[in-house]
Structure formats: structure tokens, C-alpha cells
mmCIF file of C-alpha atoms and ligand atoms in Angstrom:
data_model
loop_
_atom_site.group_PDB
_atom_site.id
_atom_site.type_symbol
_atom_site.label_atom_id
_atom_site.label_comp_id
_atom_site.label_asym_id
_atom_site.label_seq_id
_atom_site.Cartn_x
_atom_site.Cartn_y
_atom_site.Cartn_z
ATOM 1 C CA UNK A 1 -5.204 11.338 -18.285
ATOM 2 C CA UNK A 2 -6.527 14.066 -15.869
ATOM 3 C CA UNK A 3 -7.492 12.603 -12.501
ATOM 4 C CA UNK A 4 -10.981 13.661 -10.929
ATOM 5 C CA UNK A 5 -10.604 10.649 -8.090
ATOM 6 C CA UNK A 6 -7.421 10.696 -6.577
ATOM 7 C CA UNK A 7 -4.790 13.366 -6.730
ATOM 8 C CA UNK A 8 -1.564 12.617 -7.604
ATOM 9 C CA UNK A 9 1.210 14.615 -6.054
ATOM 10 C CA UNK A 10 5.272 14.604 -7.446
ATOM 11 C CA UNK A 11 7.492 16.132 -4.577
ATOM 12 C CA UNK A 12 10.585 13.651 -6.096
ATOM 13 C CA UNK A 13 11.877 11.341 -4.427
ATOM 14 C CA UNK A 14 8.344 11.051 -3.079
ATOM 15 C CA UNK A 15 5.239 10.800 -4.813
ATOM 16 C CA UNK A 16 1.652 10.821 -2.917
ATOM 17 C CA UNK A 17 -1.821 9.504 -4.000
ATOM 18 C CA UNK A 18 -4.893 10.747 -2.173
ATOM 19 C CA UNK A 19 -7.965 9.070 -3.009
ATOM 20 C CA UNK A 20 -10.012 11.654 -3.248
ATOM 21 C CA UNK A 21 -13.830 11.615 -2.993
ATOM 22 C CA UNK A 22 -14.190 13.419 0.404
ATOM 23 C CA UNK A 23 -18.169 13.862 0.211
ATOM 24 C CA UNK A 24 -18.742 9.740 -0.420
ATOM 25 C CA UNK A 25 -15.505 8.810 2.005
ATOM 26 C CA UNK A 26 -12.825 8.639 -0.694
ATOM 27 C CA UNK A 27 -15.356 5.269 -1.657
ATOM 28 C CA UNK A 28 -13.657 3.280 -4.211
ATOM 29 C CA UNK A 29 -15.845 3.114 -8.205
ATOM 30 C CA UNK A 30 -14.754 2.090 -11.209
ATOM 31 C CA UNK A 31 -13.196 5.509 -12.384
ATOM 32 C CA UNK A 32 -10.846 5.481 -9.471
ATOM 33 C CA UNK A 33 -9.658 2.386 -9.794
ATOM 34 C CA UNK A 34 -8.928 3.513 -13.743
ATOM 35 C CA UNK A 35 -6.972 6.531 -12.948
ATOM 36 C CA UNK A 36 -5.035 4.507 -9.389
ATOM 37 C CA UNK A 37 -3.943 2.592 -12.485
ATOM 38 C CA UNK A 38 -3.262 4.782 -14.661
ATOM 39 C CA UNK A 39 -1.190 6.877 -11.772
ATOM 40 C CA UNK A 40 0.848 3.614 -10.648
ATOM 41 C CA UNK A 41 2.364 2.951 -14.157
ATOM 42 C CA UNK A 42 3.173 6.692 -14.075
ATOM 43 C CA UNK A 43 4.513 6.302 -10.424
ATOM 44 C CA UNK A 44 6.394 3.371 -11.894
ATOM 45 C CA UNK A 45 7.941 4.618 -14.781
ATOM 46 C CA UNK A 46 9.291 8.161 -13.433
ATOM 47 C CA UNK A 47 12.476 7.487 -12.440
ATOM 48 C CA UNK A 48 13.004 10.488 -9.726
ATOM 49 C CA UNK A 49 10.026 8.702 -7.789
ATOM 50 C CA UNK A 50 11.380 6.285 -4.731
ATOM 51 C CA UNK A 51 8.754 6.395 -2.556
ATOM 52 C CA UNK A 52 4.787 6.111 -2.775
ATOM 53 C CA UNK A 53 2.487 7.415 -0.117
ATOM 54 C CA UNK A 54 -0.957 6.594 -0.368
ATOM 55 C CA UNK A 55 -3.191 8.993 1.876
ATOM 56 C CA UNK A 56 -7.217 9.980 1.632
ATOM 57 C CA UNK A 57 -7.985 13.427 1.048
ATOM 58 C CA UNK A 58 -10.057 15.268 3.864
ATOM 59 C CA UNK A 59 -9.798 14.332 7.318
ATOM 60 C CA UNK A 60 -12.341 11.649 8.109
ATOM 61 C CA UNK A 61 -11.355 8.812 5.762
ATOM 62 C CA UNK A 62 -8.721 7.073 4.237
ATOM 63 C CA UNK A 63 -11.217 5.061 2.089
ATOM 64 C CA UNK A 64 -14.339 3.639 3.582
ATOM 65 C CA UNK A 65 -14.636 0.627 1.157
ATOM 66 C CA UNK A 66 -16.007 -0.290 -2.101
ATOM 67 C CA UNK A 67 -18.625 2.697 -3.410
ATOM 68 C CA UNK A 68 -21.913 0.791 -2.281
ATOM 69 C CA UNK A 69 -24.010 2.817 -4.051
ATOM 70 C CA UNK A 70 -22.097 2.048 -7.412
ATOM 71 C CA UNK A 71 -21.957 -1.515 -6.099
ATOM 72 C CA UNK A 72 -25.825 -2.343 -5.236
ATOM 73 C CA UNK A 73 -26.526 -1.801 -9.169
ATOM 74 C CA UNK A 74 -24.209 -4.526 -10.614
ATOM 75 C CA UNK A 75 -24.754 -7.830 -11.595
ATOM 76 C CA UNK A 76 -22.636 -10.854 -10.508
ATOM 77 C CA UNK A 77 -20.860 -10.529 -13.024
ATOM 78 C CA UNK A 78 -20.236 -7.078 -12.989
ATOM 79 C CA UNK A 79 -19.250 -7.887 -9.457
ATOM 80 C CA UNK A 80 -16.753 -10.440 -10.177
ATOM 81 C CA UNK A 81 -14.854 -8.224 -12.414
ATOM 82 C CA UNK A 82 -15.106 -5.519 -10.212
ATOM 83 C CA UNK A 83 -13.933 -7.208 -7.744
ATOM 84 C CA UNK A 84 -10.775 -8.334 -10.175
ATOM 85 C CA UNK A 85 -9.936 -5.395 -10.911
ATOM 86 C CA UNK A 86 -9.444 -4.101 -7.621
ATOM 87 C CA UNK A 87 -7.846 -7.325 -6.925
ATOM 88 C CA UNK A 88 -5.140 -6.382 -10.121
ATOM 89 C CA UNK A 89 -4.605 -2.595 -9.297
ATOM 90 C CA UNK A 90 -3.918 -3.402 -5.624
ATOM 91 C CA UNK A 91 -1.365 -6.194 -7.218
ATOM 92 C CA UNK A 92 0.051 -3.312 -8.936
ATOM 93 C CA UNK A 93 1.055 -1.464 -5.524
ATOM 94 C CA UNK A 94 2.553 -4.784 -4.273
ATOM 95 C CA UNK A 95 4.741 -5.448 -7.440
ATOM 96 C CA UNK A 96 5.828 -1.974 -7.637
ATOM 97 C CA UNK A 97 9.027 -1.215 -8.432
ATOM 98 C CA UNK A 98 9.250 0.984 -5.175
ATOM 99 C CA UNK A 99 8.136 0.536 -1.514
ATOM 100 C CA UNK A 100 4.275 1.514 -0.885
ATOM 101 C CA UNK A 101 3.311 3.354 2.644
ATOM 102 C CA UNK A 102 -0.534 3.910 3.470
ATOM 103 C CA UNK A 103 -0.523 6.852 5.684
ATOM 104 C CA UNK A 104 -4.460 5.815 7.232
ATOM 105 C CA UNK A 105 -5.550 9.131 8.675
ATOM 106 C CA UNK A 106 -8.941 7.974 9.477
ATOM 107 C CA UNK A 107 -11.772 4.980 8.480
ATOM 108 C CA UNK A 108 -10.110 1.935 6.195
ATOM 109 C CA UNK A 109 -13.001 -0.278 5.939
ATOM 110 C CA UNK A 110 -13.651 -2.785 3.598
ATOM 111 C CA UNK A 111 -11.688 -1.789 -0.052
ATOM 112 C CA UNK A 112 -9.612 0.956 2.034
ATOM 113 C CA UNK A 113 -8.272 -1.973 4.294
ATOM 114 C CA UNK A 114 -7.338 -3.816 1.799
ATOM 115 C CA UNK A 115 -5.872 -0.962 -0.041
ATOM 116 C CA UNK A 116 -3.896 -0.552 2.905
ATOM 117 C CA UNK A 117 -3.013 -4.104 3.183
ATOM 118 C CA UNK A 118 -1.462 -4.041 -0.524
ATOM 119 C CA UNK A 119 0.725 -1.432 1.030
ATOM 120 C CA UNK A 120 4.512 -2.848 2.229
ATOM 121 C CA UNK A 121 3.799 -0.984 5.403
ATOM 122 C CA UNK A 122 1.278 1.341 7.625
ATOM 123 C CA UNK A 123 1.686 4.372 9.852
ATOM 124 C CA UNK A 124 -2.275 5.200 11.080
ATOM 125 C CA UNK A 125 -3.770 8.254 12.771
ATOM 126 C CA UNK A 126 -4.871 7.947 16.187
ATOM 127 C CA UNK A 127 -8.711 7.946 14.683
ATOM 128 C CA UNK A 128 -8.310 5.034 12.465
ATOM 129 C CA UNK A 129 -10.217 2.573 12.300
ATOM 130 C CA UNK A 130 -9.795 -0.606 10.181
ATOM 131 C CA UNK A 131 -12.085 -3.237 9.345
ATOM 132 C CA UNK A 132 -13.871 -5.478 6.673
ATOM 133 C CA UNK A 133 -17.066 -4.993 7.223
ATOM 134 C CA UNK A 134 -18.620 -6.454 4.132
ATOM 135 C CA UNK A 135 -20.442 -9.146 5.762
ATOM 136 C CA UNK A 136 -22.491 -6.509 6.885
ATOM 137 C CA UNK A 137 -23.737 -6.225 3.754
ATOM 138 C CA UNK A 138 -24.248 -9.564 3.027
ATOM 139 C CA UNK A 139 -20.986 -9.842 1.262
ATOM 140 C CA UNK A 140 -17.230 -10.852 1.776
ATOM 141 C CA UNK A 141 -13.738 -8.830 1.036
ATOM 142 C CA UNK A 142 -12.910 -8.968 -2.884
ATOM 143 C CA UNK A 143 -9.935 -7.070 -3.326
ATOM 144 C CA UNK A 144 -7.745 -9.448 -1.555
ATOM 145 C CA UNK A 145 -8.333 -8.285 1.708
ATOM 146 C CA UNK A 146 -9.321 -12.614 2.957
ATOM 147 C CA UNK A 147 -5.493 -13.365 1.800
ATOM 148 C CA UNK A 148 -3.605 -10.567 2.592
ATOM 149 C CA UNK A 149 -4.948 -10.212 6.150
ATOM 150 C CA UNK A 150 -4.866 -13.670 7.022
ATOM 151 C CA UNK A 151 -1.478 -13.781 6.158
ATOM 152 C CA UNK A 152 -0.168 -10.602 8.122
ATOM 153 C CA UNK A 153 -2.328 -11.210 11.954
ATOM 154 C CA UNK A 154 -3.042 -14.777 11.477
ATOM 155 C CA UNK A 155 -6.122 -16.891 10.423
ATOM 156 C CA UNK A 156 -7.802 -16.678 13.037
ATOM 157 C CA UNK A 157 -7.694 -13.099 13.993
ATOM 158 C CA UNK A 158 -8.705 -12.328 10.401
ATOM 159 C CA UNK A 159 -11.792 -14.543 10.634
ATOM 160 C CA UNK A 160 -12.918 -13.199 13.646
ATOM 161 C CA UNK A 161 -12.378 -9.753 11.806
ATOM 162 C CA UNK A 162 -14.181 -10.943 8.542
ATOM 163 C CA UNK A 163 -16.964 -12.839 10.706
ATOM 164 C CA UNK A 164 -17.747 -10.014 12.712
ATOM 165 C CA UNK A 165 -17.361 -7.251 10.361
ATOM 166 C CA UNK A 166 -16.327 -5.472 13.660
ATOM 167 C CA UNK A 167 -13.864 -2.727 13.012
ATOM 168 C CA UNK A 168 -10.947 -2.243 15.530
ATOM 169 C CA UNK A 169 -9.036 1.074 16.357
ATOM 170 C CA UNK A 170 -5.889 1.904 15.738
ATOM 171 C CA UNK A 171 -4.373 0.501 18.864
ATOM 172 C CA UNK A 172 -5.149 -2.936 18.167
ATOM 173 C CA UNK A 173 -4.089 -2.409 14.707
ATOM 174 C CA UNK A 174 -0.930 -2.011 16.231
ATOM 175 C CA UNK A 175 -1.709 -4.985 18.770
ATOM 176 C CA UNK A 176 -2.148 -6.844 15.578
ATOM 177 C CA UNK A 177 0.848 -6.298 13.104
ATOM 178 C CA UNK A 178 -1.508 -4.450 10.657
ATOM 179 C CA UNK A 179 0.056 -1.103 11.821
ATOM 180 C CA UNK A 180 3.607 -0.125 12.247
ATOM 181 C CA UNK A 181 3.087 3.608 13.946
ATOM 182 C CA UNK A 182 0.401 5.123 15.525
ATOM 183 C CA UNK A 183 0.561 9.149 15.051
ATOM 184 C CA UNK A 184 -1.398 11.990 16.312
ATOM 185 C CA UNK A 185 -3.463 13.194 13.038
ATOM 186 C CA UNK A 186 -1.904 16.325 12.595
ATOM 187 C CA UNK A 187 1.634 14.842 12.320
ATOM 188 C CA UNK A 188 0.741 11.497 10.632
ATOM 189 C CA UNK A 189 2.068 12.939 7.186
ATOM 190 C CA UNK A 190 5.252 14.492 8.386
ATOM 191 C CA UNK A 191 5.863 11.017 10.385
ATOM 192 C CA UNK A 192 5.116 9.175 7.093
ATOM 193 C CA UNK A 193 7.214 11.495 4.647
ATOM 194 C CA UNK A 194 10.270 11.390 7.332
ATOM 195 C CA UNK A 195 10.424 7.494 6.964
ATOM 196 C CA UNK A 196 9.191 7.922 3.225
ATOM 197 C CA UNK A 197 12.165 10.575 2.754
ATOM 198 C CA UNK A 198 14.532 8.074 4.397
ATOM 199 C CA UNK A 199 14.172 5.650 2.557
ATOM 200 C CA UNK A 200 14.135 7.326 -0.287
ATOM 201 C CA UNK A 201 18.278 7.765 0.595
ATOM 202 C CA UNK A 202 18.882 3.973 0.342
ATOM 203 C CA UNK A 203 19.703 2.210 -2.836
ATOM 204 C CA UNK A 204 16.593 1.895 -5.069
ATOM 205 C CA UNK A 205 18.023 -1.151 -6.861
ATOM 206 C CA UNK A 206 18.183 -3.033 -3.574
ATOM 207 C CA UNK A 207 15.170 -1.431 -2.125
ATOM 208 C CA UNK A 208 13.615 -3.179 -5.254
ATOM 209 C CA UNK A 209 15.531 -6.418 -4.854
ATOM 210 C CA UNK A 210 14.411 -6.574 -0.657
ATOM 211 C CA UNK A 211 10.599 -5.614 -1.952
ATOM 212 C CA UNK A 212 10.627 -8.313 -4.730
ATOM 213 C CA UNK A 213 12.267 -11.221 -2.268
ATOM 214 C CA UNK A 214 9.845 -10.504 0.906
ATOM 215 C CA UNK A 215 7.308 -10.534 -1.573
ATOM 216 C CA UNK A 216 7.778 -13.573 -2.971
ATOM 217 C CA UNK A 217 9.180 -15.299 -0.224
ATOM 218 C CA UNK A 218 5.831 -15.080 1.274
ATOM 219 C CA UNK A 219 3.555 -17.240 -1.726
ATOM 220 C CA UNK A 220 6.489 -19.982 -0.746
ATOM 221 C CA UNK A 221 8.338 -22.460 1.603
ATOM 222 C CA UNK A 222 11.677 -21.323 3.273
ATOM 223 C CA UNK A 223 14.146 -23.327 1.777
ATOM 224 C CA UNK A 224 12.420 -21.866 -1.665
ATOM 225 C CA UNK A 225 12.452 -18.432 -0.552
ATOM 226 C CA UNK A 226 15.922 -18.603 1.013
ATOM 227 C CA UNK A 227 16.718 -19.890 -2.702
ATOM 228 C CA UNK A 228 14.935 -16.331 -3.994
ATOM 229 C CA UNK A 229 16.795 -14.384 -2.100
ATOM 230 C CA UNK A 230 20.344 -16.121 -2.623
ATOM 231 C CA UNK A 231 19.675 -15.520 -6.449
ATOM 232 C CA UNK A 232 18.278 -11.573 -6.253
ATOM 233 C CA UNK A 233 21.313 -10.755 -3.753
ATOM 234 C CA UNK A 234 23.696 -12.074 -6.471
ATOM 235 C CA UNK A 235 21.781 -9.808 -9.389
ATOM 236 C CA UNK A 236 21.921 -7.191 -6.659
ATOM 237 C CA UNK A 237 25.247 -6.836 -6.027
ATOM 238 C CA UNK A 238 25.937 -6.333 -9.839
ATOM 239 C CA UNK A 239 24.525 -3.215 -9.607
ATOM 240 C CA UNK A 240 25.963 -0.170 -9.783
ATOM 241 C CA UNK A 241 24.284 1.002 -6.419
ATOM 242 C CA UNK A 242 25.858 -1.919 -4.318
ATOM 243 C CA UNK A 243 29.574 -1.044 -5.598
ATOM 244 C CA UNK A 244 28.459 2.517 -4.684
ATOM 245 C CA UNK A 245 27.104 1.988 -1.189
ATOM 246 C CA UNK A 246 30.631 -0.530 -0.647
ATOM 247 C CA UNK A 247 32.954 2.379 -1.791
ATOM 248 C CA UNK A 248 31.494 4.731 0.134
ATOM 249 C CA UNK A 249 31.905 2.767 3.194
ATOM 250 C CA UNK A 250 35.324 2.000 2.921
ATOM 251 C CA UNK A 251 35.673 5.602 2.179
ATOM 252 C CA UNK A 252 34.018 7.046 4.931
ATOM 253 C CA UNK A 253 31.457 8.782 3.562
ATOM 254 C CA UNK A 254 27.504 8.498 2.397
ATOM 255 C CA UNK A 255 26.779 6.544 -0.674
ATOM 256 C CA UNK A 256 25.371 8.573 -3.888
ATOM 257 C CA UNK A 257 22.875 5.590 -5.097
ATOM 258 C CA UNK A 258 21.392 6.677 -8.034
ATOM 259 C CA UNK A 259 19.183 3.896 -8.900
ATOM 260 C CA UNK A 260 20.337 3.116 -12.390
ATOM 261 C CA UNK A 261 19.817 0.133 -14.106
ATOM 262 C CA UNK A 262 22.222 -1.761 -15.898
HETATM 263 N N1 CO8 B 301 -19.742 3.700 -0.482
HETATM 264 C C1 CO8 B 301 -20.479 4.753 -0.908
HETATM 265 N N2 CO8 B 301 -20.719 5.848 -0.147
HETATM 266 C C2 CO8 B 301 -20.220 5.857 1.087
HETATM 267 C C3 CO8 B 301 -19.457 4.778 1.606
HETATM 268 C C4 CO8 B 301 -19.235 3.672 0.748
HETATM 269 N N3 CO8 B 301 -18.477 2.632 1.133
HETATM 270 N N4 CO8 B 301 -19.115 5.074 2.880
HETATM 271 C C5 CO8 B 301 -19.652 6.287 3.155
HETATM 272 N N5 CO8 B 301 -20.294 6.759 2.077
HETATM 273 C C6 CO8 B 301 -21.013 8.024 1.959
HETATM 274 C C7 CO8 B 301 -22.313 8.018 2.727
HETATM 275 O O1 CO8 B 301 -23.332 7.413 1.968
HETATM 276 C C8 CO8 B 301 -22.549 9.499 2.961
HETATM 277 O O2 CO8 B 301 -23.029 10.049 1.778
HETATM 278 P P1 CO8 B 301 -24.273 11.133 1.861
HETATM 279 O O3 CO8 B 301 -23.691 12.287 2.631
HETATM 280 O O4 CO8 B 301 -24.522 11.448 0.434
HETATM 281 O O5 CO8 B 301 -25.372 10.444 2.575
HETATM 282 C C9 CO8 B 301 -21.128 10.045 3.146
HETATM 283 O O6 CO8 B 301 -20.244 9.068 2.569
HETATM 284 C C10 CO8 B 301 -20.738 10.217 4.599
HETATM 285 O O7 CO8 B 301 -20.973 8.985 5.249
HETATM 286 P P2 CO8 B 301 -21.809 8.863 6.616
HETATM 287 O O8 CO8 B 301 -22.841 9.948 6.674
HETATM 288 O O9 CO8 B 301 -22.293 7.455 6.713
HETATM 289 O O10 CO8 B 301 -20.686 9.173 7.661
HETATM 290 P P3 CO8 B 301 -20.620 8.656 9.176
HETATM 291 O O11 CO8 B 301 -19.491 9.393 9.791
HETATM 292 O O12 CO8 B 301 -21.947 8.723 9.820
HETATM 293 O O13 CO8 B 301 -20.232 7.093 9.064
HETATM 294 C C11 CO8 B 301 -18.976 5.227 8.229
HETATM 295 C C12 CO8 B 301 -18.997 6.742 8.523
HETATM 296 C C13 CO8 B 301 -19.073 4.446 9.521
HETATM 297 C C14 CO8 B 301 -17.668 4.912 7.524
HETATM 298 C C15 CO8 B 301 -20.176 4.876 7.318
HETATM 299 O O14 CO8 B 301 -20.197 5.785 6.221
HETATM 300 C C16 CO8 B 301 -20.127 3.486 6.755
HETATM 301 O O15 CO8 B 301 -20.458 2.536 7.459
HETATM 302 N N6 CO8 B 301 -19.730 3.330 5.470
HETATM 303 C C17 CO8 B 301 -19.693 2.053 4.807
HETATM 304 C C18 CO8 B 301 -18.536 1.219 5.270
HETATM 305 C C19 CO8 B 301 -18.557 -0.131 4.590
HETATM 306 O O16 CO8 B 301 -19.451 -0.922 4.773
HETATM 307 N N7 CO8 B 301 -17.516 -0.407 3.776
HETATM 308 C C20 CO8 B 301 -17.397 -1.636 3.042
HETATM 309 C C21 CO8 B 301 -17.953 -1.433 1.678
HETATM 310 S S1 CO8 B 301 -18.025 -2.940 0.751
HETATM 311 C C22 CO8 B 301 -16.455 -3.193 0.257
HETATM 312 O O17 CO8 B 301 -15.562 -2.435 0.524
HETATM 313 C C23 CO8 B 301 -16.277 -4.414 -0.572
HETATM 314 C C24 CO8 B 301 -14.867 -4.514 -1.178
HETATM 315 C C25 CO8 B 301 -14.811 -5.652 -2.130
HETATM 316 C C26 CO8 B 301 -15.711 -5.424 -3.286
HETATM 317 C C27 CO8 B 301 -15.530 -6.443 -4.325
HETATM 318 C C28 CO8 B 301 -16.199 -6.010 -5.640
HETATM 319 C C29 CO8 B 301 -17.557 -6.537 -5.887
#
């Protein structure tokens, strides 16, 4: 499949998506939502890839929400499983195999938010600006963005935010938890590929293992999750990347993790 909405970009260990629909603000329709799907099983399968970065091409927008214009034409219906399938590809990024960084170089409103908020973490420009404006337009968030923000600043931070549809700048992003690292635009890639390039050195089985507990850890009760993680950190340490990074240590020098699978 050849991709006309995002671009996807292979620089192994890191692999970047850029939604890209610069004239309408990288707005999220239908076919980019088929091809972001398309490109995570890729993403997911290629075994070189540690790292995803998701970006928005041009400089004014990482995604500035659902495509309204494609939006105001459906039915209820049509809205519901639009809204679903958003709701599944973002999924996707949060059960993938490898850790997820949105690199927000400018507006993340509405859909881009919460495209954001599927990520595992954020590094923002100092222009962004985040917010979930939908009740705007007489409308709420539908691609998760009521769960996942309530769950990262708080209930009642995210209901102001979804009550007032006011955005907020990157600052109190930070304020907030929703962002990690605020950047100066022209160096938010190279601060996002550093990290992304670090982490890309650590063991991709437990990378996985860490990204699969924290996930689900989060949908449960403590003594549940503490139970999650007890069990992964046993599978863990079977693999071959956790007798690796051991050797090494004892050996005094840096592990070789190469991510294979028993
Ligand atoms: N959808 C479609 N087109 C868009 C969108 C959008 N979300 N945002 C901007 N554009 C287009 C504009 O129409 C304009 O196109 P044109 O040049 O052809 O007129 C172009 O992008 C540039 O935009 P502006 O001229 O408006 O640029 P400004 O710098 O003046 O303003 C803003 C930038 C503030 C970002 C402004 O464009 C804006 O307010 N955009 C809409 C933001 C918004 O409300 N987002 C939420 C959308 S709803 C949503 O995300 C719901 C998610 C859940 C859906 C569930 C499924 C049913």
C-alpha cells in the first residue's frame, strides 16, 4: 500500500510517521486512518524497528483533529464507526510491540491530542498547543481522548479541558503531565530521535515486557498489577536479552540485545 496521508520513514532502529496533510492541518479522514494502520502492522512486524516517532509534516500542526469537513457529512452511524476506528488504530499504537513518542511540533487538538495521548510519551515544541475542542462543535472526544486524558492529569483537569474546549500551551502541558519536554521547534526532532535512539540501545524484549505491564497495570488495581508484572518479569528474564544485558555487566562491558524471540 502506497501512502498519500502520512509518510512513513525507516531510519532502523527508528521509524517515523508524519501525518501528512499540511494544507487541511494534517486533519485526520478515513484514508489516513487506513494507511496509520496499515503502517503500524508494518512498524510492528519489521524487526530492525525499536522505536516509533509520530510527528506532523509542515510546521504548523501536529494534527488539528478529526477532518471536519469529512465529518459534517456523516451520519450517526457513520460517526460511531468513525469514531471506532480511530478509537482501534490509536489502540494499535498503545499495544505496540515497541515504545510510541509523539514529537507535537505545533496544534494537537481534538483527534491529534488524542493521537498524542495513545503515545507512551510526549516531547512538544514550544508552539504547541493541545486541546479537545470538540465541544465547540457541538460534539465530544471519540478517539479515546475522555479516558486517556482523564487518566494521565486527573478528572477534573480533563473536564475542565473537555468542558471548555479551551486549548492550553505547551507549558501547562508540561504543568499537567501531558508533556514530558518542552523543545525549541527547530530542535524538537533531534531532542526526540536522541531519546528515541536511546532507547532504541536497551533490550527490546524488556522494553516490550515494561510497555505491556504499565499498560495494563493501569485498566487494574495494584495488588493485580503488581501480580502482572511479577509474571512478565519471570517470562522476561527467559529471554535471551536479559542473560545478555546480565553477562555483560558482570563483564564490564555494554550489552548486545538483539531483541530475539524465543
Ligand atoms: N478538519 C478539516 N480541516 C481543517 C481542520 C480540521 N480539523 N483544521 C484546520 N483545517 C483546515 C482549514 O479548514 C483550512 O483549510 P482552507 O485553507 O482550505 O480554508 C486549513 O486547514 C488551515 O486552517 P486555518 O485557516 O483555520 O488555520 P488557522 O491558523 O487560522 O487556525 C486552527 C488553526 C486554530 C487549528 C483552526 O484551523 C481550527 O480551529 N481547526 C479546528 C480544530 C478543531 O476543532 N479540532 C477538533 C476537530 S473534531 C475532532 O477532532 C473529533 C475527534 C473525535 C471524532 C470522533 C469521530 C466521529
Amino acid at each position: 500500500m502506497s501512502f498519500e496521508n502520512i509518510i512513513l520513514e525507516v531510519t532502523a532502529p527508528v521509524a517515523t510517521i508524519f501525518f501528512n496533510r499540511p494544507k487541511a492541518l494534517n486533519a485526520l479522514n478515513n484514508a489516513l486512518f487506513d494507511e496509520l494502520d496499515t503502517a503500524l502492522d508494518q512498524i510492528a512486524a519489521n524487526k530492525e524497528i525499536r522505536v516509533l516517532v509520530l510527528t506532523g509534516a509542515g510546521d504548523k500542526a501536529f494534527v488539528a483533529g478529526a477532518d471536519i469537513a469529512e465529518l459534517s457529512k456523516m451520519s450517526p452511524l457513520q460517526g460511531k464507526f468513525f469514531s471506532r476506528k480511530g478509537q482501534n488504530v490509536f489502540a494499535k499504537i498503545e499495544a505496540l510491540p515497541i515504545p510510541a513518542i509523539a514529537a507535537v511540533n505545533g496544534f494537537a487538538l481534538g483527534g491529534g491530542a488524542e493521537a498524542a495521548l495513545a503515545c507512551d510519551f510526549i516531547y512538544a515544541s514550544e508552539k504547541a498547543l493541545f486541546g479537545l475542542p470538540e465541544i465547540t462543535l457541538g460534539l465530544i472526544p471519540g478517539f479515546g481522548g475522555t479516558q486517556r486524558l482523564a487518566r494521565l492529569v486527573g478528572v477534573n483537569r480533563a473536564k475542565e479541558m473537555i468542558f471548555t474546549g479551551k486549548p492550553i500551551k505547551a507549558q501547562e502541558a508540561l504543568e499537567y503531565g501531558i508533556v514530558n519536554k518542552i523543545c525549541a521547534p527547530e530542535t524538537l526532532m533531534e531532542e526526540v530521535l536522541k531519546t528515541a535512539n536511546l532507547i532504541a540501545t536497551r533490550g527490546k524484549v524488556a522494553l516490550r515486557s515494561a510497555k505491556e505491564v504499565i499498560q495494563s497495570g493501569l485498566n487494574t488495581d495494584l495488588e493485580t498489577g503488581c501480580k502482572i508484572e511479577n509474571d512478565v518479569f519471570g517470562l522476561t528474564m527467559s529471554s535471551e536479552d536479559a542473560t545478555e544485558g546480565t553477562r555483560a555487566f558482570l563483564e564490564k562491558r555494554k550489552p548486545v540485545f538483539k531483541g530475539d524471540l524465543y
